[in-house]
Amino acid sequence: MSAVSALFQNMNPVLDRELRQRSRSAKSVMVLTLLLVSLTAVLYLVYLAWDQDNQFRDPLQNLSAGIGAIMFEVVLFAELGLLLLIIPGISASAISGERDRQTLIPLQITLMSRGSIFFGKVAASSAFVLLLLIASAPLLAIPYLQGGVSLFRISMGFLVTLVTGVLYATLGVACSAVFRRTQTATLVAYVLVVGATIGPLLAVVVIEIFQSLNGDFNETSTWPLYWNPFVGVADAAGELGRNFDSRGPFSSIKEELLRPDRNFDGFDDGFVNSSGFPRFLLSLAAQASFVGFWVFLALRKLRLPQGEID
Amino acid sequence: MTNLPPPSGQNGYQPQQPAPHLIDSPPPQVGDIAVLDAGVPEENTHFDPSDAIIQARGLTKQYGTLTALNQFTLDVPRGSIFGIIGPNGAGKSTAFAILATLLRPTSGTARVCGFDPIADPKSVRRRMGYMPDVMGVYDRLTVSEYLQFHAAAYKVPRSEWPELVDGLLQLVDLDVKATASVDRLSRGMKQRLSLARSMVHDPDLLILDEPASGLDPRARIEFRELLIALQDMGKTILISSHILAELQQMCTDIAVIEAGNLLASGSPQSILDQLGDGRRVRVTFADGSVEEFPVADTIEQAALLKRLVVDDQRDVVEFAEVSTDLEGLFLQITQGIVQ
Ligand SMILES: Nc1ncnc2c1ncn2[C@@H]1O[C@H](COP(=O)(O)OP(=O)(O)OP(=O)(O)O)[C@@H](O)[C@H]1O
Ligand SMILES: [Mg+2]
């Protein structure tokens, strides 16, 4: 009890205030509703498509395929995609918005360090990401009840999605500190999200072309993919060795790109890469290094006194 | 006779304010008013600069080729209400931002509340409250939550918040608005709230950048009384304005700044006194003609009256000193330089 109240006493003031304000904002309810409606629609569409596909199928094969696994992966995939769209919108105004409202200087002049101001903003955005994920968690229960996917895998997918969301919320907050105007910060945050998604794929293609030009026909190295936000979740939520038509998007990514030895046609259900390190952790670490660079820029920008004040 | 009259405390203010110390650095290009070349020696009989709560030495801020602040040197005595007057773009906000640990000067040093605002901003912030010239507010936050938030940011223990917030709201006369939304306050109320905000950590020094701009006349008078009350509570106040009348009435010290240069500083009266050869007498004669005569002091003024009436035998119906207030002074010593 006293530990809880001590925690409450020492709650980051910025986080405290943001949560207060957000709880009074209709915008958060709207975003939440929109996310839930979209995910429900996705879930329903998967079900319909599956039904259509399997009308003329052998019922035995149907049983083994496991609609639950596909539903889970598609919903989580859609959720991650939607989160990546939502997060810059809610986080990239965190600090520039205060600048616009002329409330940043009065905050910076207090005894709060720039680190705790930044942390408070990240925590507030992350709390919203967590709220979105928890609110949509019941949608993941449906695939679970359909069978074909373990609770462990669902939890892993959920957790890695959460961490990915927190990383991108941090990125958005960092952008809002680095760029003076909210519009610029938001635009850059979206460019970075799209860049992180597409960039690694392009990089792999470029490497592949480069290799084949050099007459090197070995398996192409896929390490740039670790920076792709979908890849970490794919490793955690996807499953190797699945039947082609019972693979969800994450299992496909994992199968095509993350197999420890892509010439080996066996089963591997683990998260471990060839050197023994969990690949989703590698992916999160790679993304964290990218985000960390922006955090560095942001904290530098928040230092006072400064040569010029915004 | 000493070579300089001590600042006369006509407004009932007698304490250890700095006599008009004149700034040597900017060249005396202030029209024909000898504010700068009066050749006043260092006379710190009343004021010891080491007692100053703010000591600025040669602060200079350059933005590219523009010199926003040029060799700004200032001592603000503890317990004073120190006003800085200057036209738009003079460098007031720039000087305040440096003193308030926000802006890094191009050169020069400062000590605020005994600490270096550049090297040790935290120590300054603990003791100084700053009110910027623009008042930002949050939406979806009540007035008392707004103050609580800043109390938390200043690490005031949570148990002290209720009393602190009540006290501050009463002080700035906003207690009826405690549960109102901050963004619904009128401008004057926001300004008072901003002042309350700058005091949540009970600072010794308040740096207020144009706190009274946009207030109606009554609110302005109330604001002035509030600041005097704060001075009575032992706080030092550094305030900027281009509305001179209000500074003249409450400030114990005034500095005039233009285009980054400090033109004059001292008590309001001493600044007026420096205008000795700017003093004029307007004489109206029986035939309706009006003439103005420059006079250096009251002795010369009496001699003028005697000469006109006794020696020249003229019919004087009115003989009055043209009142020189700071407004006039301001217009005389500033030239409307825009950078
Ligand atoms: N970030 C900046 N970049 C370039 N020039 C600046 C910057 N900030 C201020 N200036 C310039 O510095 C000069 C002094 O500005 P400052 O805001 O200190 O004036 P001020 O005395 O506060 O004026 P006002 O009465 O209008 O508030 C102005 O010429 C202004 O244009
Ligand atoms: Mg200003």
PDB file of C-alpha atoms in Angstrom, chain A residues 8-11 13-14 16-18 20-22 24-26 98 101-114 116 121 303-309, chain B residues 61 63 97 100-104 117-118 121-122 125-126 128 130 132 134-142 145-146 148-150 152-155 158-159 161 197:
ATOM      1  CA  PHE A   8       1.800   7.798  -6.924  1.00  0.00           C
ATOM      2  CA  GLN A   9       3.559  10.531  -4.949  1.00  0.00           C
ATOM      3  CA  ASN A  10       6.586  10.362  -7.172  1.00  0.00           C
ATOM      4  CA  MET A  11       4.727   9.993 -10.423  1.00  0.00           C
ATOM      5  CA  PRO A  13       4.416  15.300 -13.256  1.00  0.00           C
ATOM      6  CA  VAL A  14       4.244  15.400 -17.038  1.00  0.00           C
ATOM      7  CA  ASP A  16       0.339  12.672 -14.464  1.00  0.00           C
ATOM      8  CA  ARG A  17      -0.870  15.766 -16.282  1.00  0.00           C
ATOM      9  CA  GLU A  18      -0.999  14.089 -19.690  1.00  0.00           C
ATOM     10  CA  ARG A  20      -5.448  13.653 -16.773  1.00  0.00           C
ATOM     11  CA  GLN A  21      -5.823  15.610 -19.978  1.00  0.00           C
ATOM     12  CA  ARG A  22      -6.098  12.540 -22.178  1.00  0.00           C
ATOM     13  CA  ARG A  24     -10.877  14.163 -20.735  1.00  0.00           C
ATOM     14  CA  SER A  25     -10.279  14.131 -24.433  1.00  0.00           C
ATOM     15  CA  ALA A  26     -12.807  12.753 -26.856  1.00  0.00           C
ATOM     16  CA  GLU A  98       3.779  22.511 -25.895  1.00  0.00           C
ATOM     17  CA  ARG A 101       1.057  26.594 -26.900  1.00  0.00           C
ATOM     18  CA  GLN A 102       3.948  28.426 -25.258  1.00  0.00           C
ATOM     19  CA  THR A 103       3.913  26.035 -22.335  1.00  0.00           C
ATOM     20  CA  LEU A 104       7.278  24.424 -22.976  1.00  0.00           C
ATOM     21  CA  ILE A 105       9.480  27.206 -21.552  1.00  0.00           C
ATOM     22  CA  PRO A 106       7.544  27.405 -18.265  1.00  0.00           C
ATOM     23  CA  LEU A 107       7.981  23.646 -18.009  1.00  0.00           C
ATOM     24  CA  GLN A 108      11.665  23.657 -18.896  1.00  0.00           C
ATOM     25  CA  ILE A 109      12.358  26.400 -16.373  1.00  0.00           C
ATOM     26  CA  THR A 110      11.214  24.152 -13.521  1.00  0.00           C
ATOM     27  CA  LEU A 111      13.406  21.711 -11.668  1.00  0.00           C
ATOM     28  CA  MET A 112      12.382  18.835 -13.930  1.00  0.00           C
ATOM     29  CA  SER A 113      15.300  17.583 -15.980  1.00  0.00           C
ATOM     30  CA  ARG A 114      14.954  17.378 -19.744  1.00  0.00           C
ATOM     31  CA  SER A 116      12.248  13.357 -17.092  1.00  0.00           C
ATOM     32  CA  LYS A 121       5.946  12.388 -22.636  1.00  0.00           C
ATOM     33  CA  ARG A 303      19.018  21.354 -23.219  1.00  0.00           C
ATOM     34  CA  LEU A 304      18.925  24.839 -21.714  1.00  0.00           C
ATOM     35  CA  PRO A 305      20.410  27.401 -21.846  1.00  0.00           C
ATOM     36  CA  GLN A 306      20.457  27.213 -25.593  1.00  0.00           C
ATOM     37  CA  GLY A 307      21.936  29.482 -28.250  1.00  0.00           C
ATOM     38  CA  GLU A 308      18.466  30.224 -29.512  1.00  0.00           C
ATOM     39  CA  ILE A 309      15.107  29.556 -27.946  1.00  0.00           C
TER      40      ILE A 309
ATOM     41  CA  LYS B  61      23.795  38.361 -27.554  1.00  0.00           C
ATOM     42  CA  TYR B  63      21.954  36.641 -33.786  1.00  0.00           C
ATOM     43  CA  ALA B  97      15.989  34.998 -21.161  1.00  0.00           C
ATOM     44  CA  ALA B 100      16.406  33.184 -16.565  1.00  0.00           C
ATOM     45  CA  THR B 101      18.772  30.370 -17.695  1.00  0.00           C
ATOM     46  CA  LEU B 102      17.079  29.970 -21.078  1.00  0.00           C
ATOM     47  CA  LEU B 103      19.463  31.631 -23.460  1.00  0.00           C
ATOM     48  CA  ARG B 104      23.218  31.366 -23.785  1.00  0.00           C
ATOM     49  CA  PRO B 117      22.702  30.950 -14.981  1.00  0.00           C
ATOM     50  CA  ILE B 118      24.790  29.329 -17.708  1.00  0.00           C
ATOM     51  CA  PRO B 121      20.963  26.819 -14.164  1.00  0.00           C
ATOM     52  CA  LYS B 122      19.324  24.450 -11.648  1.00  0.00           C
ATOM     53  CA  ARG B 125      15.830  28.045 -11.134  1.00  0.00           C
ATOM     54  CA  ARG B 126      15.344  26.938  -7.565  1.00  0.00           C
ATOM     55  CA  MET B 128      13.992  32.412  -9.413  1.00  0.00           C
ATOM     56  CA  TYR B 130      10.187  33.563 -14.560  1.00  0.00           C
ATOM     57  CA  PRO B 132       7.634  34.871 -20.169  1.00  0.00           C
ATOM     58  CA  VAL B 134       3.602  35.041 -23.739  1.00  0.00           C
ATOM     59  CA  MET B 135       1.302  33.093 -21.474  1.00  0.00           C
ATOM     60  CA  GLY B 136       0.676  29.546 -22.613  1.00  0.00           C
ATOM     61  CA  VAL B 137      -2.102  27.410 -21.240  1.00  0.00           C
ATOM     62  CA  TYR B 138      -3.052  23.783 -21.432  1.00  0.00           C
ATOM     63  CA  ASP B 139      -6.467  22.650 -22.447  1.00  0.00           C
ATOM     64  CA  ARG B 140      -8.520  20.241 -20.380  1.00  0.00           C
ATOM     65  CA  LEU B 141      -6.835  21.302 -17.156  1.00  0.00           C
ATOM     66  CA  THR B 142      -8.259  23.291 -14.265  1.00  0.00           C
ATOM     67  CA  GLU B 145      -4.437  21.430 -11.488  1.00  0.00           C
ATOM     68  CA  TYR B 146      -2.278  23.788 -13.521  1.00  0.00           C
ATOM     69  CA  GLN B 148      -0.329  21.632  -8.889  1.00  0.00           C
ATOM     70  CA  PHE B 149       1.409  20.473 -12.025  1.00  0.00           C
ATOM     71  CA  HIS B 150       4.012  23.194 -11.744  1.00  0.00           C
ATOM     72  CA  ALA B 152       5.142  18.986  -8.849  1.00  0.00           C
ATOM     73  CA  ALA B 153       7.598  20.063 -11.516  1.00  0.00           C
ATOM     74  CA  TYR B 154       9.309  22.216  -8.898  1.00  0.00           C
ATOM     75  CA  LYS B 155       9.349  19.198  -6.603  1.00  0.00           C
ATOM     76  CA  ARG B 158       2.436  16.779  -2.533  1.00  0.00           C
ATOM     77  CA  SER B 159       1.252  17.378   1.029  1.00  0.00           C
ATOM     78  CA  TRP B 161      -0.054  21.531  -2.577  1.00  0.00           C
ATOM     79  CA  ARG B 197       2.742  29.811 -11.504  1.00  0.00           C
TER      80      ARG B 197
END
